[in-house]
Coordinates of C-alpha atoms in Angstrom, one line a residue:
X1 CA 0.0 0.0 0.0
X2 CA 1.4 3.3 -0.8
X3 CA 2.4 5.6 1.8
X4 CA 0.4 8.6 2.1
X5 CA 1.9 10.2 5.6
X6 CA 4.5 10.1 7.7
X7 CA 4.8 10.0 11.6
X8 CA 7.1 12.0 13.3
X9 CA 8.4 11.5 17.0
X10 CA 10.9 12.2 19.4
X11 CA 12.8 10.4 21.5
X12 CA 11.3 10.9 24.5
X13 CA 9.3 7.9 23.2
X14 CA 11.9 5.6 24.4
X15 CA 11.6 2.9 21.4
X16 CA 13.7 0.2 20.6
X17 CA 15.8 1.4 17.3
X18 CA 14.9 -1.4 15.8
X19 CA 11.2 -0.9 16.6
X20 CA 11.0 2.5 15.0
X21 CA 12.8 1.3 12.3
X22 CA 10.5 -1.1 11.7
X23 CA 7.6 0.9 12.2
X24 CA 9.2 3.4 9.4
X25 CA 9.0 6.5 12.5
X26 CA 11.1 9.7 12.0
X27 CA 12.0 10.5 15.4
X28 CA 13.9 13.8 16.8
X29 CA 16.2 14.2 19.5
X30 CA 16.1 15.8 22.2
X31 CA 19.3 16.9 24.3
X32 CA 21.4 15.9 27.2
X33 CA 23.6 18.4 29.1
X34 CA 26.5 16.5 31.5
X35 CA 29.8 17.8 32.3
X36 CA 30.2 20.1 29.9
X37 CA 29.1 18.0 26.9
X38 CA 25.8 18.2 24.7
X39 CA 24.5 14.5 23.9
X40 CA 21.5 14.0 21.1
X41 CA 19.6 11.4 22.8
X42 CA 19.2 9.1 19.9
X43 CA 17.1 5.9 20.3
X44 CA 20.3 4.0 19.5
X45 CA 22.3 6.0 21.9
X46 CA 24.8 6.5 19.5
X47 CA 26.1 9.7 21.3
X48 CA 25.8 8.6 24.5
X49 CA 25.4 5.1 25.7
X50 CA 22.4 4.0 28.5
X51 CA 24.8 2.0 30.5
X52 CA 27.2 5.0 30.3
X53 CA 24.7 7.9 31.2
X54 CA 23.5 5.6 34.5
X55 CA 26.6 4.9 35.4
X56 CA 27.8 8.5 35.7
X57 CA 24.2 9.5 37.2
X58 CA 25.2 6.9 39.9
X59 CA 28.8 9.3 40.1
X60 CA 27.1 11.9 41.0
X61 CA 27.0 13.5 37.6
X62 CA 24.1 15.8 36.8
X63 CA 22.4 16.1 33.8
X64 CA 19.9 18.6 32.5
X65 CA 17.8 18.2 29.2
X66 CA 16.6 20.4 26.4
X67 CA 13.3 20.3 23.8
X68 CA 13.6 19.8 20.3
X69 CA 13.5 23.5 19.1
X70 CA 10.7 25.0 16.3
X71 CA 13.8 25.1 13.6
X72 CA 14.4 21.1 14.1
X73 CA 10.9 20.3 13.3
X74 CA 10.7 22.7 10.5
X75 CA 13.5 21.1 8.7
X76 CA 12.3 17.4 9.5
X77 CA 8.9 18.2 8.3
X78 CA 9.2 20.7 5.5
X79 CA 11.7 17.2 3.4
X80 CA 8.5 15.1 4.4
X81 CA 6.1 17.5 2.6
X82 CA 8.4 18.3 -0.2
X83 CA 8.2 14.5 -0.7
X84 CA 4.5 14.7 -1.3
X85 CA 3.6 13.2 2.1
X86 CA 1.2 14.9 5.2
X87 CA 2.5 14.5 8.5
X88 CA 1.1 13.2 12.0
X89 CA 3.6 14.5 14.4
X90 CA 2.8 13.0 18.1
X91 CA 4.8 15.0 20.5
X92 CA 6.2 14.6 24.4
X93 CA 4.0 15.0 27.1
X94 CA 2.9 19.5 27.0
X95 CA 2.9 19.0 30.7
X96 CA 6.7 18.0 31.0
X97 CA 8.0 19.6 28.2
X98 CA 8.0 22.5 25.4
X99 CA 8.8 20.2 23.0
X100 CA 5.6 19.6 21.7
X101 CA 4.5 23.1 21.2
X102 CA 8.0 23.7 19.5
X103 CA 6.6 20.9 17.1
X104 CA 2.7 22.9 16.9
X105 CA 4.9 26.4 16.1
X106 CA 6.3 24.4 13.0
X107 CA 3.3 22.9 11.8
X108 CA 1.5 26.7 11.4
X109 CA 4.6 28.1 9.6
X110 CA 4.8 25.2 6.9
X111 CA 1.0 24.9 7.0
X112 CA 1.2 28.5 5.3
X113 CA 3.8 27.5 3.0
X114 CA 2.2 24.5 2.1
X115 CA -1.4 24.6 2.3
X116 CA -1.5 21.5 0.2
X117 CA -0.2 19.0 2.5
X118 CA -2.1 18.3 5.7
X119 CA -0.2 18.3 9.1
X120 CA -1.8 17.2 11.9
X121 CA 0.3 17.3 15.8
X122 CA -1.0 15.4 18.9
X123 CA 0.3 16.0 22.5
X124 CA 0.3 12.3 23.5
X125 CA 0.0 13.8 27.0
X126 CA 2.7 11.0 27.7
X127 CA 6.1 10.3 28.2
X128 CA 8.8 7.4 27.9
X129 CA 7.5 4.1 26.4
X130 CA 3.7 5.6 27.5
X131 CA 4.8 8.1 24.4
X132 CA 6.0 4.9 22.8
X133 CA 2.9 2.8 23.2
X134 CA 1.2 5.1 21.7
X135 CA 3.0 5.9 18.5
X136 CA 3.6 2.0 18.2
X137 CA -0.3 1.6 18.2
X138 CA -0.4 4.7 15.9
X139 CA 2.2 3.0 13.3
X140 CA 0.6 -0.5 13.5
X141 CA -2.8 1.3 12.6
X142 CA -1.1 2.8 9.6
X143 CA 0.6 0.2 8.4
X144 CA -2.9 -1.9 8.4
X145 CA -4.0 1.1 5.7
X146 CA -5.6 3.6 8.4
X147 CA -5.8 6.8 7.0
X148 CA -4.2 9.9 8.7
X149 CA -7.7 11.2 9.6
X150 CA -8.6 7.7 11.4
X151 CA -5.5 7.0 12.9
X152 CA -6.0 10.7 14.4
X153 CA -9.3 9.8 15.4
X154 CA -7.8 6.4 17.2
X155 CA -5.2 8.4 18.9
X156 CA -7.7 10.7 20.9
X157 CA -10.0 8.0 21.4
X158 CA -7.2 6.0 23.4
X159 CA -5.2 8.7 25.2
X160 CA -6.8 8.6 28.2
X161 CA -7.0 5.1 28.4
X162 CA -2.5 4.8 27.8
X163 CA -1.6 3.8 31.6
X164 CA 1.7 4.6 32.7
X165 CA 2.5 3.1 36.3
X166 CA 6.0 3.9 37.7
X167 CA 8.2 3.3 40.7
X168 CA 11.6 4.9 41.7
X169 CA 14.5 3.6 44.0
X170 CA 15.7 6.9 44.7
X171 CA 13.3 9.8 45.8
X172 CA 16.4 12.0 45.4
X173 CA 16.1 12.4 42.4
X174 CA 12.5 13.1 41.8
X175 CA 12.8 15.6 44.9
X176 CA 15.5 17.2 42.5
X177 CA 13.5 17.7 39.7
X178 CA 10.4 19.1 41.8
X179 CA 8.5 16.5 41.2
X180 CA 7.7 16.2 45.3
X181 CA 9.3 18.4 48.6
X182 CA 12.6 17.5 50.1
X183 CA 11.0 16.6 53.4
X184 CA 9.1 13.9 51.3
X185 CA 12.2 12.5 49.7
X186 CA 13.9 12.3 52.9
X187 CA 11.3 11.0 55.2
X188 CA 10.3 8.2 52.5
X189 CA 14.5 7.6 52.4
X190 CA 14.8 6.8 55.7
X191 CA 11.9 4.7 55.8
X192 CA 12.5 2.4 52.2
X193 CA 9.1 3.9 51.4
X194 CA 8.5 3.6 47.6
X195 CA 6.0 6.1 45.6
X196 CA 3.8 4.5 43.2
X197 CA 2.9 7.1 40.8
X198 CA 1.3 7.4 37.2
X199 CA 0.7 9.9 34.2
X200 CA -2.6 11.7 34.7
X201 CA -5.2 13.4 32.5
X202 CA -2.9 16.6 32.5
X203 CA 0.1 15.0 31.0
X204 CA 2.0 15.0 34.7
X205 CA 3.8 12.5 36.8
X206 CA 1.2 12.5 40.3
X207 CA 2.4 10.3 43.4
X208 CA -1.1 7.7 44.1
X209 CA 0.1 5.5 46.5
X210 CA 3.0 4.1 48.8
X211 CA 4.7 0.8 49.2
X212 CA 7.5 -0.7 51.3
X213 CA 10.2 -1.7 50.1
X214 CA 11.5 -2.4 47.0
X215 CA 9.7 -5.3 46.0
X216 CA 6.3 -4.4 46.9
X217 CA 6.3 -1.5 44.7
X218 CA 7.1 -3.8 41.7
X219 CA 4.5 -5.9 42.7
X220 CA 2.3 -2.9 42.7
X221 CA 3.0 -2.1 38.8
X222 CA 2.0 -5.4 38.0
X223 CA -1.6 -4.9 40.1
X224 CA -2.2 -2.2 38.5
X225 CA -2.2 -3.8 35.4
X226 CA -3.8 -6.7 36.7
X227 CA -6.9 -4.6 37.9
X228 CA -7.3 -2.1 35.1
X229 CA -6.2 -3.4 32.2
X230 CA -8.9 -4.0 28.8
X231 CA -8.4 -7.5 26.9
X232 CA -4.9 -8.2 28.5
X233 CA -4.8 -11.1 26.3
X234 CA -4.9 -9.3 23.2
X235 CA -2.5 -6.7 24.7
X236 CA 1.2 -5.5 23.9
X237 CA 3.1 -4.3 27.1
X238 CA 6.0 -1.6 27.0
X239 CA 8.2 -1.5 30.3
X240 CA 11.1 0.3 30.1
X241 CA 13.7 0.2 33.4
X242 CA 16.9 2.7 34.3
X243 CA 19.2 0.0 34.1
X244 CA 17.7 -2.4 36.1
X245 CA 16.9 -5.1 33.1
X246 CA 16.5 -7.8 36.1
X247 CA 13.8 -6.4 37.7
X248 CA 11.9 -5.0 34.7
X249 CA 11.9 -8.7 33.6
X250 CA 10.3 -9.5 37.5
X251 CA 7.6 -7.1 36.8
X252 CA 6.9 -8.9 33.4
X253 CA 7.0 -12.0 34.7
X254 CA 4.8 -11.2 37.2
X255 CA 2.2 -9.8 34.5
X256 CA 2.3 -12.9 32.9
X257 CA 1.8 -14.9 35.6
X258 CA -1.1 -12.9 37.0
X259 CA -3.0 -11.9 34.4
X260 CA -1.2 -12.9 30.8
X261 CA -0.4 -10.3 28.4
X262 CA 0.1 -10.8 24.3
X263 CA 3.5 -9.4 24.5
X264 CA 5.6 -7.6 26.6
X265 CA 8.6 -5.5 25.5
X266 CA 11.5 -3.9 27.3
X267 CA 14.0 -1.3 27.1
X268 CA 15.8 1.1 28.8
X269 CA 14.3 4.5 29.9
X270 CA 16.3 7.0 27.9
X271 CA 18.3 10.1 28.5
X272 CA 15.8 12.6 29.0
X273 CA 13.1 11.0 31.3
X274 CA 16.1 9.2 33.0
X275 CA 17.9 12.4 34.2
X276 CA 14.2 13.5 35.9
X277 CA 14.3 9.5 37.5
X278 CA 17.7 8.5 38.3
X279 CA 19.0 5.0 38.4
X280 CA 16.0 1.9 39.0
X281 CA 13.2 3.7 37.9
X282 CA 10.7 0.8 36.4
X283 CA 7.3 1.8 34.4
X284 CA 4.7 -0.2 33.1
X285 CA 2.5 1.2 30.1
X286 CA -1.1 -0.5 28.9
X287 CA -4.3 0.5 27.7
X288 CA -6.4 0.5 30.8
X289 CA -10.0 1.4 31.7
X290 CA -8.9 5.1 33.0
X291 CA -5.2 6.3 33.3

């Protein structure tokens, strides 16, 4: 079937290289500032490895990020429209990031220059492999012959229903970021207390419940699931870890074994949501009943 659009990411998403690739995505980087050096957080981690960026989180090394600016989207999507192809560009989470709206500001400039092609953007009002769910679904739809309008249509039927249920080993880091206070962090430090937290209606990371200890709080991810999720069976599973591959492969086997999924797939958090995380963050993402 000939292509009539193409989708357009950014790495946020969190896909396996080979996944996009396979999916035929076009994904953007965003940036990673440590010691000095700028790092293009490519899926394939070409600048900068995952291993590597954990390991000198775990030194002490702190990293900030940037958005994909207006310009970088202009230039991706002004060679798909010269190519005689629309555009669905499905953008990182509005409330984390301006990276989305850097991708809407692009869309209106070229939309003047070519009022022709059709480009459509979506704020996935997700982030991490949630964001990568959700484009995966959006590719598989298009490569079964969806057109851009229904695949549109698909994506705002199912945002609210993409469930993204994380843990963290280190409050530290989210205390950093702002994400909760300091006297949070270091009460729930001292105590081994775990947040259970998910992605809400907004687009932003909100604390829902506590556990204790490690373990439990993987066990939670997989309840979640367990207790929300619509036709597990018939369901593919993203969970993507901060180098902690052992554990993310304990939470899937614990899906299975509880409740049976299609498929489950696995890969690290990235760069940019893992310098917000720190080391050992795990998330589980799933179309549920509510987010």
């Amino acid at each position: 079937m000939e292509k009539r659009y193409q989708i357009i990411t950014d790495s946020s998403c969190d896909l396996p290289q080979e996944l996009a690739d396979s999916l035929d995505l076009q994904v953007l980087p965003l940036q990673v500032l440590m010691e000095g050096n700028v790092y293009a957080n490519y899926l394939d981690g070409r600048e900068i490895g995952f291993r590597e960026f954990y390991d000198k989180i775990r030194q002490g090394v702190v990293a900030t990020t940037s958005a994909v600016n207006p310009e970088a989207f202009i230039t991706a999507m002004e060679q798909v429209l010269q190519a005689g192809l629309d555009v669905l560009f499905i953008g990182f989470s509005s409330g984390l990031s301006t990276t989305y709206q850097s991708g809407v500001i692009a869309a209106e400039e070229l939309r003047k220059k070519y009022p022709e092609r059709r480009i459509i953007t979506i704020d996935s009002l997700c982030a991490s492999l949630g964001q990568g769910l959700y484009v995966y679904l959006a590719a598989k739809k298009q490569q079964a012959g969806a057109s851009l309008d229904e695949v549109a249509a698909y994506l705002d039927e199912i945002k609210l229903h993409l469930c993204h249920w994380f843990t963290v080993n280190d409050l530290m880091y989210l205390k950093r970021g702002g994400r909760i206070p300091a006297s949070t962090a270091l009460l729930g430090t001292m105590l081994q207390i775990k947040p259970v937290m998910h992605m809400d209606n907004a687009g932003k990371l909100v604390p829902v419940s506590k556990a204790r200890g490690r373990k439990a709080s993987l066990d939670a991810l997989a309840q979640k699931l367990h207790d929300t999720a619509i036709d597990p069976h018939e369901q593919t599973v993203f969970i993507c870890h901060g180098d902690c591959r052992e554990e993310a492969e304990y939470v899937a086997g614990r899906i299975q074994e509880q409740t049976g999924v299609k498929q489950i797939i696995i890969n690290y958090v990235g760069p940019v949501i893992g310098a917000h995380t720190g080391p050992g963050v795990i998330s589980v993402f799933f179309l549920g009943t509510e987010r």
